[in-house]
Short mmCIF file of C-alpha atoms and ligand atoms in Angstrom, two decimals:
data_model
loop_
_atom_site.label_atom_id
_atom_site.label_comp_id
_atom_site.label_asym_id
_atom_site.label_seq_id
_atom_site.Cartn_x
_atom_site.Cartn_y
_atom_site.Cartn_z
CA UNK A 1 0.08 -0.04 0.21
CA UNK A 2 0.93 3.69 -0.83
CA UNK A 3 2.12 6.35 1.61
CA UNK A 4 -0.08 9.14 2.16
CA UNK A 5 3.18 11.11 1.07
CA UNK A 6 3.42 9.20 -2.49
CA UNK A 7 -0.38 8.83 -2.90
CA UNK A 8 -1.82 12.55 -2.00
CA UNK A 9 0.84 15.04 -1.99
CA UNK A 10 -1.42 18.34 -1.26
CA UNK A 11 -3.07 16.33 1.87
CA UNK A 12 0.33 15.22 3.14
CA UNK A 13 1.56 19.08 3.32
CA UNK A 14 -1.18 20.20 4.65
CA UNK A 15 -0.32 18.10 7.53
CA UNK A 16 3.34 18.58 7.61
CA UNK A 17 2.71 22.56 7.39
CA UNK A 18 0.19 21.81 10.39
CA UNK A 19 3.03 20.10 12.27
CA UNK A 20 5.12 22.87 11.57
CA UNK A 21 2.50 25.48 12.77
CA UNK A 22 1.87 23.54 16.11
CA UNK A 23 5.69 22.93 16.41
CA UNK A 24 6.32 26.89 15.94
CA UNK A 25 3.87 28.35 17.97
CA UNK A 26 2.64 28.76 21.41
CA UNK A 27 -0.86 27.17 22.14
CA UNK A 28 -2.70 28.99 24.49
CA UNK A 29 -6.25 28.14 23.31
CA UNK A 30 -7.91 26.69 26.93
CA UNK A 31 -9.67 24.17 24.94
CA UNK A 32 -6.73 22.87 23.10
CA UNK A 33 -3.73 20.44 23.96
CA UNK A 34 -1.46 17.81 22.35
CA UNK A 35 -2.47 14.13 22.13
CA UNK A 36 0.72 11.32 22.69
CA UNK A 37 1.94 9.38 20.07
CA UNK A 38 0.18 6.40 21.37
CA UNK A 39 -3.41 8.24 21.49
CA UNK A 40 -2.76 8.91 17.79
CA UNK A 41 -1.47 5.57 16.99
CA UNK A 42 -5.01 4.34 18.23
CA UNK A 43 -7.11 6.93 16.43
CA UNK A 44 -5.28 6.13 13.31
CA UNK A 45 -5.98 2.33 13.73
CA UNK A 46 -8.05 -0.38 11.72
CA UNK A 47 -10.68 0.14 14.29
CA UNK A 48 -11.67 3.16 11.59
CA UNK A 49 -13.24 0.70 9.73
CA UNK A 50 -15.66 -0.98 11.63
CA UNK A 51 -19.37 -0.78 12.20
CA UNK A 52 -20.67 -1.63 15.52
CA UNK A 53 -23.91 -0.08 16.50
CA UNK A 54 -25.14 -0.88 20.04
CA UNK A 55 -23.09 -1.67 23.08
CA UNK A 56 -20.51 -4.22 24.36
CA UNK A 57 -22.13 -7.68 24.08
CA UNK A 58 -25.53 -6.41 22.37
CA UNK A 59 -24.30 -5.20 18.78
CA UNK A 60 -26.28 -4.86 15.30
CA UNK A 61 -23.42 -6.53 13.18
CA UNK A 62 -21.14 -9.53 13.52
CA UNK A 63 -17.18 -9.42 14.01
CA UNK A 64 -17.23 -7.28 17.13
CA UNK A 65 -14.76 -9.33 19.28
CA UNK A 66 -12.11 -6.38 19.43
CA UNK A 67 -14.70 -3.63 19.53
CA UNK A 68 -16.06 -4.79 22.46
CA UNK A 69 -12.31 -5.28 24.12
CA UNK A 70 -11.55 -1.43 23.56
CA UNK A 71 -15.04 0.17 24.51
CA UNK A 72 -15.04 -2.16 27.52
CA UNK A 73 -11.50 -0.82 28.61
CA UNK A 74 -12.75 2.57 27.88
CA UNK A 75 -15.75 2.54 29.96
CA UNK A 76 -13.87 0.87 32.86
CA UNK A 77 -11.52 3.35 32.98
CA UNK A 78 -13.62 6.42 33.17
CA UNK A 79 -15.58 4.49 35.53
CA UNK A 80 -12.29 4.42 37.85
CA UNK A 81 -11.19 7.71 36.95
CA UNK A 82 -14.14 9.76 37.83
CA UNK A 83 -15.99 6.95 40.41
CA UNK A 84 -18.84 7.32 37.86
CA UNK A 85 -21.96 4.45 38.01
CA UNK A 86 -22.28 4.51 34.40
CA UNK A 87 -20.22 5.60 31.35
CA UNK A 88 -21.13 5.93 27.52
CA UNK A 89 -18.16 6.67 25.21
CA UNK A 90 -19.96 6.81 22.33
CA UNK A 91 -20.74 10.76 21.80
CA UNK A 92 -18.90 11.85 19.12
CA UNK A 93 -18.10 15.50 20.60
CA UNK A 94 -19.10 17.38 23.36
CA UNK A 95 -22.16 19.31 21.75
CA UNK A 96 -23.72 15.90 20.56
CA UNK A 97 -22.99 14.87 24.15
CA UNK A 98 -25.13 17.52 25.54
CA UNK A 99 -27.71 17.11 22.90
CA UNK A 100 -27.87 13.32 23.76
CA UNK A 101 -28.47 14.02 27.42
CA UNK A 102 -31.08 16.82 26.52
CA UNK A 103 -32.97 14.60 24.56
CA UNK A 104 -32.62 11.60 27.20
CA UNK A 105 -34.10 13.67 30.39
CA UNK A 106 -36.36 16.38 28.69
CA UNK A 107 -39.21 17.10 26.13
CA UNK A 108 -39.29 19.69 23.99
CA UNK A 109 -40.61 22.71 25.55
CA UNK A 110 -39.03 21.99 29.14
CA UNK A 111 -37.51 24.17 31.31
CA UNK A 112 -33.44 24.12 31.42
CA UNK A 113 -31.46 26.25 33.62
CA UNK A 114 -27.81 26.94 32.33
CA UNK A 115 -24.90 29.56 32.87
CA UNK A 116 -24.96 32.60 30.72
CA UNK A 117 -22.95 32.38 27.79
CA UNK A 118 -21.26 36.00 28.38
CA UNK A 119 -20.86 35.02 32.16
CA UNK A 120 -18.75 31.42 30.77
CA UNK A 121 -21.36 29.12 29.81
CA UNK A 122 -21.01 27.22 26.49
CA UNK A 123 -23.31 28.01 23.40
CA UNK A 124 -24.59 24.33 23.61
CA UNK A 125 -26.26 25.34 27.26
CA UNK A 126 -28.65 27.27 25.64
CA UNK A 127 -27.58 29.83 22.94
CA UNK A 128 -30.26 31.09 20.71
CA UNK A 129 -28.43 29.84 17.94
CA UNK A 130 -28.22 26.28 18.76
CA UNK A 131 -30.77 23.58 17.83
CA UNK A 132 -31.20 22.59 21.54
CA UNK A 133 -32.63 26.33 22.36
CA UNK A 134 -35.46 25.63 19.79
CA UNK A 135 -36.10 22.60 21.04
CA UNK A 136 -36.16 23.63 25.21
CA UNK A 137 -36.60 26.29 26.92
CA UNK A 138 -33.27 27.87 28.51
CA UNK A 139 -33.39 30.55 31.15
CA UNK A 140 -29.63 31.65 31.77
CA UNK A 141 -27.99 32.48 35.63
CA UNK A 142 -25.04 34.88 35.82
CA UNK A 143 -22.16 35.58 38.24
CA UNK A 144 -21.69 38.20 40.46
CA UNK A 145 -19.69 41.24 41.03
CA UNK A 146 -16.95 38.88 42.70
CA UNK A 147 -16.91 36.80 39.72
CA UNK A 148 -18.86 33.93 41.92
CA UNK A 149 -22.19 32.33 41.15
CA UNK A 150 -24.51 33.08 43.76
CA UNK A 151 -26.37 30.34 45.10
CA UNK A 152 -28.89 32.33 46.81
CA UNK A 153 -30.06 34.42 44.03
CA UNK A 154 -29.74 30.92 42.07
CA UNK A 155 -32.01 29.22 44.54
CA UNK A 156 -34.33 31.82 43.99
CA UNK A 157 -34.21 31.76 40.61
CA UNK A 158 -34.85 28.13 40.44
CA UNK A 159 -37.75 28.53 42.83
CA UNK A 160 -39.36 31.16 40.71
CA UNK A 161 -38.44 28.75 37.23
CA UNK A 162 -39.16 25.40 38.24
CA UNK A 163 -36.54 24.15 35.61
CA UNK A 164 -36.64 20.51 34.83
CA UNK A 165 -32.92 20.35 34.42
CA UNK A 166 -30.39 22.38 36.20
CA UNK A 167 -27.03 22.76 34.17
CA UNK A 168 -23.70 23.89 35.59
CA UNK A 169 -20.65 24.06 33.77
CA UNK A 170 -18.78 26.60 31.56
CA UNK A 171 -15.97 27.02 29.11
CA UNK A 172 -14.77 30.57 29.91
CA UNK A 173 -15.46 30.49 33.51
CA UNK A 174 -12.14 30.41 35.95
CA UNK A 175 -13.65 29.99 39.49
CA UNK A 176 -14.77 26.91 41.57
CA UNK A 177 -18.56 25.75 41.48
CA UNK A 178 -20.13 24.50 44.79
CA UNK A 179 -21.27 21.25 43.75
CA UNK A 180 -22.79 20.52 46.91
CA UNK A 181 -24.96 23.79 46.98
CA UNK A 182 -25.57 23.29 43.17
CA UNK A 183 -27.03 20.19 43.41
CA UNK A 184 -28.90 20.88 47.08
CA UNK A 185 -30.80 23.41 45.02
CA UNK A 186 -31.45 21.43 42.18
CA UNK A 187 -33.04 18.62 44.53
CA UNK A 188 -35.12 21.19 46.55
CA UNK A 189 -36.96 22.23 43.50
CA UNK A 190 -37.35 18.69 42.33
CA UNK A 191 -34.92 19.36 38.82
CA UNK A 192 -32.34 17.04 37.52
CA UNK A 193 -28.60 18.20 38.19
CA UNK A 194 -26.43 18.02 35.20
CA UNK A 195 -22.60 19.42 34.62
CA UNK A 196 -20.76 19.49 31.61
CA UNK A 197 -17.14 19.18 32.91
CA UNK A 198 -15.70 19.83 29.30
CA UNK A 199 -12.99 22.11 30.09
CA UNK A 200 -12.00 20.80 33.34
CA UNK A 201 -12.16 16.84 33.15
CA UNK A 202 -8.40 16.68 32.94
CA UNK A 203 -7.96 18.49 36.21
CA UNK A 204 -10.68 16.36 37.80
CA UNK A 205 -9.02 13.15 36.70
CA UNK A 206 -5.45 14.23 37.67
CA UNK A 207 -7.11 15.11 41.03
CA UNK A 208 -6.34 18.86 40.79
CA UNK A 209 -9.77 19.86 41.27
CA UNK A 210 -12.98 18.21 43.29
CA UNK A 211 -14.75 15.35 41.46
CA UNK A 212 -18.21 16.45 40.59
CA UNK A 213 -19.58 13.36 39.60
CA UNK A 214 -20.66 12.21 42.90
CA UNK A 215 -22.93 15.03 43.48
CA UNK A 216 -24.14 14.92 39.79
CA UNK A 217 -26.98 12.99 37.96
CA UNK A 218 -25.73 13.41 34.53
CA UNK A 219 -22.28 14.44 33.60
CA UNK A 220 -21.12 15.36 30.00
CA UNK A 221 -17.44 15.75 29.03
CA UNK A 222 -15.36 16.18 25.76
CA UNK A 223 -12.37 14.32 25.96
CA UNK A 224 -9.97 16.61 23.84
CA UNK A 225 -9.34 19.32 26.39
CA UNK A 226 -7.43 19.12 29.71
CA UNK A 227 -8.09 15.54 29.36
CA UNK A 228 -5.56 15.27 26.69
CA UNK A 229 -7.58 12.19 24.64
CA UNK A 230 -8.78 12.02 20.88
CA UNK A 231 -11.71 14.55 20.03
CA UNK A 232 -14.91 13.15 21.32
CA UNK A 233 -17.68 13.08 24.04
CA UNK A 234 -18.64 11.30 27.05
CA UNK A 235 -21.82 10.90 29.20
CA UNK A 236 -21.63 9.67 32.80
CA UNK A 237 -24.60 9.25 35.14
CA UNK A 238 -25.97 7.81 37.61
CA UNK A 239 -27.37 4.23 37.19
CA UNK A 240 -30.87 5.47 37.27
CA UNK A 241 -30.66 7.49 34.09
CA UNK A 242 -28.23 4.61 32.75
CA UNK A 243 -30.86 3.34 29.97
CA UNK A 244 -32.27 6.38 28.95
CA UNK A 245 -28.64 7.83 28.21
CA UNK A 246 -27.69 4.64 26.20
CA UNK A 247 -30.50 4.63 24.08
CA UNK A 248 -30.38 8.63 23.38
CA UNK A 249 -26.75 8.22 22.13
CA UNK A 250 -27.84 5.27 20.00
CA UNK A 251 -30.46 4.60 18.50
CA UNK A 252 -31.69 8.10 19.14
CA UNK A 253 -29.10 10.45 18.08
CA UNK A 254 -26.22 8.63 16.40
CA UNK A 255 -25.51 5.66 14.33
CA UNK A 256 -22.44 3.33 14.55
CA UNK A 257 -20.09 4.60 17.30
CA UNK A 258 -16.49 5.79 15.97
CA UNK A 259 -14.74 2.94 17.12
CA UNK A 260 -10.89 4.21 16.22
CA UNK A 261 -11.71 6.98 18.30
CA UNK A 262 -13.10 4.71 21.44
CA UNK A 263 -9.41 3.16 21.35
CA UNK A 264 -8.02 6.23 21.33
CA UNK A 265 -10.29 7.28 24.36
CA UNK A 266 -9.16 3.97 26.17
CA UNK A 267 -5.50 5.10 25.39
CA UNK A 268 -5.72 8.47 27.15
CA UNK A 269 -7.94 7.21 29.66
CA UNK A 270 -5.15 4.68 30.82
CA UNK A 271 -2.60 7.72 30.56
CA UNK A 272 -4.75 10.01 33.15
CA UNK A 273 -4.52 7.21 35.73
CA UNK A 274 -0.93 6.90 35.50
CA UNK A 275 0.70 8.77 38.29
CA UNK A 276 2.63 11.43 35.89
CA UNK A 277 -1.27 12.47 34.80
CA UNK A 278 -1.36 13.94 38.53
CA UNK A 279 1.74 15.89 38.63
CA UNK A 280 0.48 17.19 34.73
CA UNK A 281 -2.64 18.59 36.71
CA UNK A 282 -0.79 20.23 39.46
CA UNK A 283 1.46 22.03 36.81
CA UNK A 284 -1.23 23.09 35.08
CA UNK A 285 -2.63 24.49 38.16
CA UNK A 286 0.81 26.43 39.09
CA UNK A 287 1.02 27.76 35.44
CA UNK A 288 -2.57 29.01 35.59
CA UNK A 289 -1.94 30.75 38.51
CA UNK A 290 1.52 32.00 37.32
CA UNK A 291 -0.26 33.14 34.33
CA UNK A 292 -3.12 35.35 36.35
CA UNK A 293 -0.11 37.22 38.89
CA UNK A 294 2.05 37.96 36.22
CA UNK A 295 -0.73 39.29 33.90
CA UNK A 296 -1.85 41.51 36.72
CA UNK A 297 1.25 42.93 37.30
CA UNK A 298 1.20 44.62 33.89
CA UNK A 299 -2.53 45.75 34.81
CA UNK A 300 -4.42 43.55 32.79
CA UNK A 301 -7.30 43.04 34.22
CA UNK A 302 -8.80 39.54 35.21
CA UNK A 303 -12.31 38.73 34.61
CA UNK A 304 -14.10 37.03 37.51
CA UNK A 305 -11.03 38.14 39.73
CA UNK A 306 -8.86 35.23 39.76
CA UNK A 307 -8.30 31.80 38.12
CA UNK A 308 -8.79 28.45 40.38
CA UNK A 309 -8.62 26.33 37.02
CA UNK A 310 -6.43 26.29 33.89
CA UNK A 311 -7.46 29.49 32.50
CA UNK A 312 -8.03 33.03 32.76
CA UNK A 313 -10.24 35.69 30.84
CA UNK A 314 -8.84 38.76 30.58
CA UNK A 315 -10.81 42.08 29.97
CA UNK A 316 -8.26 43.99 27.45
CA UNK A 317 -10.34 46.72 26.33
CA UNK A 318 -11.33 47.56 29.53
CA UNK A 319 -7.57 47.67 31.04
CA UNK A 320 -5.88 48.25 27.66
CA UNK A 321 -7.91 49.92 24.99
CA UNK A 322 -7.30 47.20 22.79
CA UNK A 323 -10.23 45.00 21.64
CA UNK A 324 -10.31 40.94 21.77
CA UNK A 325 -9.90 40.40 18.15
CA UNK A 326 -7.00 43.45 17.77
CA UNK A 327 -5.21 41.10 19.99
CA UNK A 328 -5.74 37.57 19.04
CA UNK A 329 -4.62 38.88 15.42
CA UNK A 330 -1.53 40.54 16.77
CA UNK A 331 -0.35 37.33 18.91
CA UNK A 332 -1.27 35.44 15.59
CA UNK A 333 1.66 37.19 13.82
CA UNK A 334 4.03 36.34 16.45
CA UNK A 335 2.73 32.86 17.03
CA UNK A 336 0.97 32.76 20.27
CA UNK A 337 -2.63 31.77 19.44
CA UNK A 338 -5.31 32.26 22.03
CA UNK A 339 -9.21 33.38 21.28
CA UNK A 340 -10.85 36.38 21.77
CA UNK A 341 -14.16 35.95 24.13
CA UNK A 342 -16.78 37.97 25.27
CA UNK A 343 -16.40 39.16 29.21
CA UNK A 344 -19.89 39.10 31.31
CA UNK A 345 -22.47 41.49 30.00
CA UNK A 346 -20.33 42.34 27.17
CA UNK A 347 -20.91 45.81 25.77
CA UNK A 348 -19.09 44.90 22.80
CA UNK A 349 -19.97 42.64 19.63
CA UNK A 350 -19.08 38.62 19.90
CA UNK A 351 -17.32 39.49 16.73
CA UNK A 352 -14.87 42.06 18.04
CA UNK A 353 -15.41 41.14 22.15
CA UNK A 354 -13.64 42.84 25.23
CA UNK A 355 -11.84 39.67 26.37
CA UNK A 356 -9.30 37.25 25.65
CA UNK A 357 -9.10 33.60 27.22
CA UNK A 358 -5.65 32.28 27.76
CA UNK A 359 -5.46 28.89 28.96
CA UNK A 360 -2.11 26.88 29.97
CA UNK A 361 -3.25 23.05 29.30
CA UNK A 362 -1.42 22.88 26.14
CA UNK A 363 1.98 24.91 27.06
CA UNK A 364 2.05 22.55 30.28
CA UNK A 365 1.93 19.29 28.13
CA UNK A 366 5.05 20.45 26.22
CA UNK A 367 7.00 20.62 29.30
CA UNK A 368 6.63 24.49 30.10
CA UNK A 369 6.88 25.80 33.79
CA UNK A 370 6.29 28.89 35.90
CA UNK A 371 9.60 30.45 34.77
CA UNK A 372 8.06 29.97 30.96
CA UNK A 373 4.94 31.21 31.61
CA UNK A 374 6.33 34.41 33.03
CA UNK A 375 8.38 34.69 29.39
CA UNK A 376 4.66 34.29 27.85
CA UNK A 377 2.96 37.14 29.89
CA UNK A 378 6.08 39.24 28.84
CA UNK A 379 5.75 38.67 25.34
CA UNK A 380 1.80 39.20 25.14
CA UNK A 381 2.45 42.49 27.11
CA UNK A 382 4.63 43.39 24.68
CA UNK A 383 2.64 42.49 21.84
CA UNK A 384 -0.30 44.66 23.78
CA UNK A 385 1.68 47.76 24.08
CA UNK A 386 3.10 47.37 20.12
CA UNK A 387 -0.35 46.23 18.18
CA UNK A 388 0.52 47.90 15.25
CA UNK A 389 4.38 48.06 15.23
CA UNK A 390 5.13 45.16 12.83
CA UNK A 391 8.84 45.59 13.13
CA UNK A 392 8.35 44.90 16.92
CA UNK A 393 6.06 41.72 16.28
CA UNK A 394 8.68 40.25 14.10
CA UNK A 395 11.58 40.21 16.13
CA UNK A 396 9.58 38.93 18.91
CA UNK A 397 7.80 36.10 16.06
CA UNK A 398 11.65 34.81 16.05
CA UNK A 399 12.25 35.24 20.18
CA UNK A 400 8.88 32.52 19.94
CA UNK A 401 9.97 30.33 17.42
CA UNK A 402 13.49 29.88 19.18
CA UNK A 403 12.05 29.29 22.68
CA UNK A 404 9.50 26.83 21.31
CA UNK A 405 12.57 24.65 19.43
CA UNK A 406 13.21 23.98 23.32
CA UNK A 407 9.92 22.20 23.70
CA UNK A 408 9.72 19.28 20.93
CA UNK A 409 6.58 17.67 20.18
CA UNK A 410 5.51 14.82 17.76
CA UNK A 411 8.11 13.32 16.14
C1 LIG B 1 -15.99 22.42 23.94
C2 LIG B 1 -17.39 22.53 24.98
C3 LIG B 1 -18.08 21.44 24.45
C4 LIG B 1 -18.08 21.34 23.09
O1 LIG B 1 -17.52 20.49 22.51
P1 LIG B 1 -17.16 19.91 20.92
O2 LIG B 1 -16.61 18.84 21.33
O3 LIG B 1 -16.67 21.29 20.48
O4 LIG B 1 -18.56 19.64 20.50
C5 LIG B 1 -19.44 21.80 25.24
N1 LIG B 1 -19.46 22.06 26.29
C6 LIG B 1 -18.61 22.95 27.01
C7 LIG B 1 -18.65 23.46 28.11
C8 LIG B 1 -17.25 23.27 26.29
O5 LIG B 1 -16.36 23.48 26.81
#
């Protein structure tokens, strides 16, 4: 068989270019990471050829001896990592995992309380542009001036709204959530409790953050963010909801599971069970704290007051007069990648918002430590101060490439 390089030069070259871009750049997008070579190998395996609709032991096609092995491994390892009663590893990604959960638990028109997008929530938690928001009735709760969820206000709102489902979780929020209080409120108003841990799953697996899985009825996640696995989703739940979740995933929402992806999930969960992953999760928190402190030194305004996880949200327009988009574009020029982001009740548009989101999971995987974060924030500040000076930016680009050479990625 021909190698990709011989058969399809265009695709091969794009992959080589992407490899180089990843090697020579600094990845600060809070949702990204670098998988191990072992995870990549499993992803590119012959399991991609296999149809295996159904679940281990109960498939609709023959030839399932080895698909059952990898799916069972993924499930068992996830159960161990998160102390989950039931696990479904088939969701293709985070957004479908949420849709699967909603349709397992809700009827059209049912009410869901989720975190407001501009306060850190995710699109799939009720933004009007999503299909789920057309089907279900979402109401958003917000954070207070201290950057926290006001649980008394949340309880008041829950009593008034009487939601069927109360949803916690976020993609741009840097503080911890009081899981006990949140789920107590859900119980009081007779709502099912759900949390979407897409961003922090790796920090939980690495025991750097409290595990919410024992508290909540339903837990959804991605597997490719801090958890450092292949792109994918996963749902964990109490036994009581197992049948509903499984039926909703297949045949309700998806067809055949992506078995190569599930094999890679099993490999990633195996890695997360190793002691080295605990070190990784701890280092993320250390690096993130340095990121916050250094940014504060340069008078950047940290939204929500501080970070207690892997990321910070920075109000760059409020503190520096530079918009989130302007800074994202300028940093791209020097090879530092992050994303513009709205801040709570942002007066600016989502296309050119006030903030940027900065996360350290990827650079931590590369082996960067506190002193390296100090250096990165120095560059971010320099770019902010010289946003229109291409000569300065070019100089920083050279420094970034040189610096990244010291942290090699995939061979
Ligand atoms: C990233 C994310 C998702 C969506 O995951 P995809 O894999 O991009 O579909 C859902 N919820 C939260 C909280 C996320 O951060």
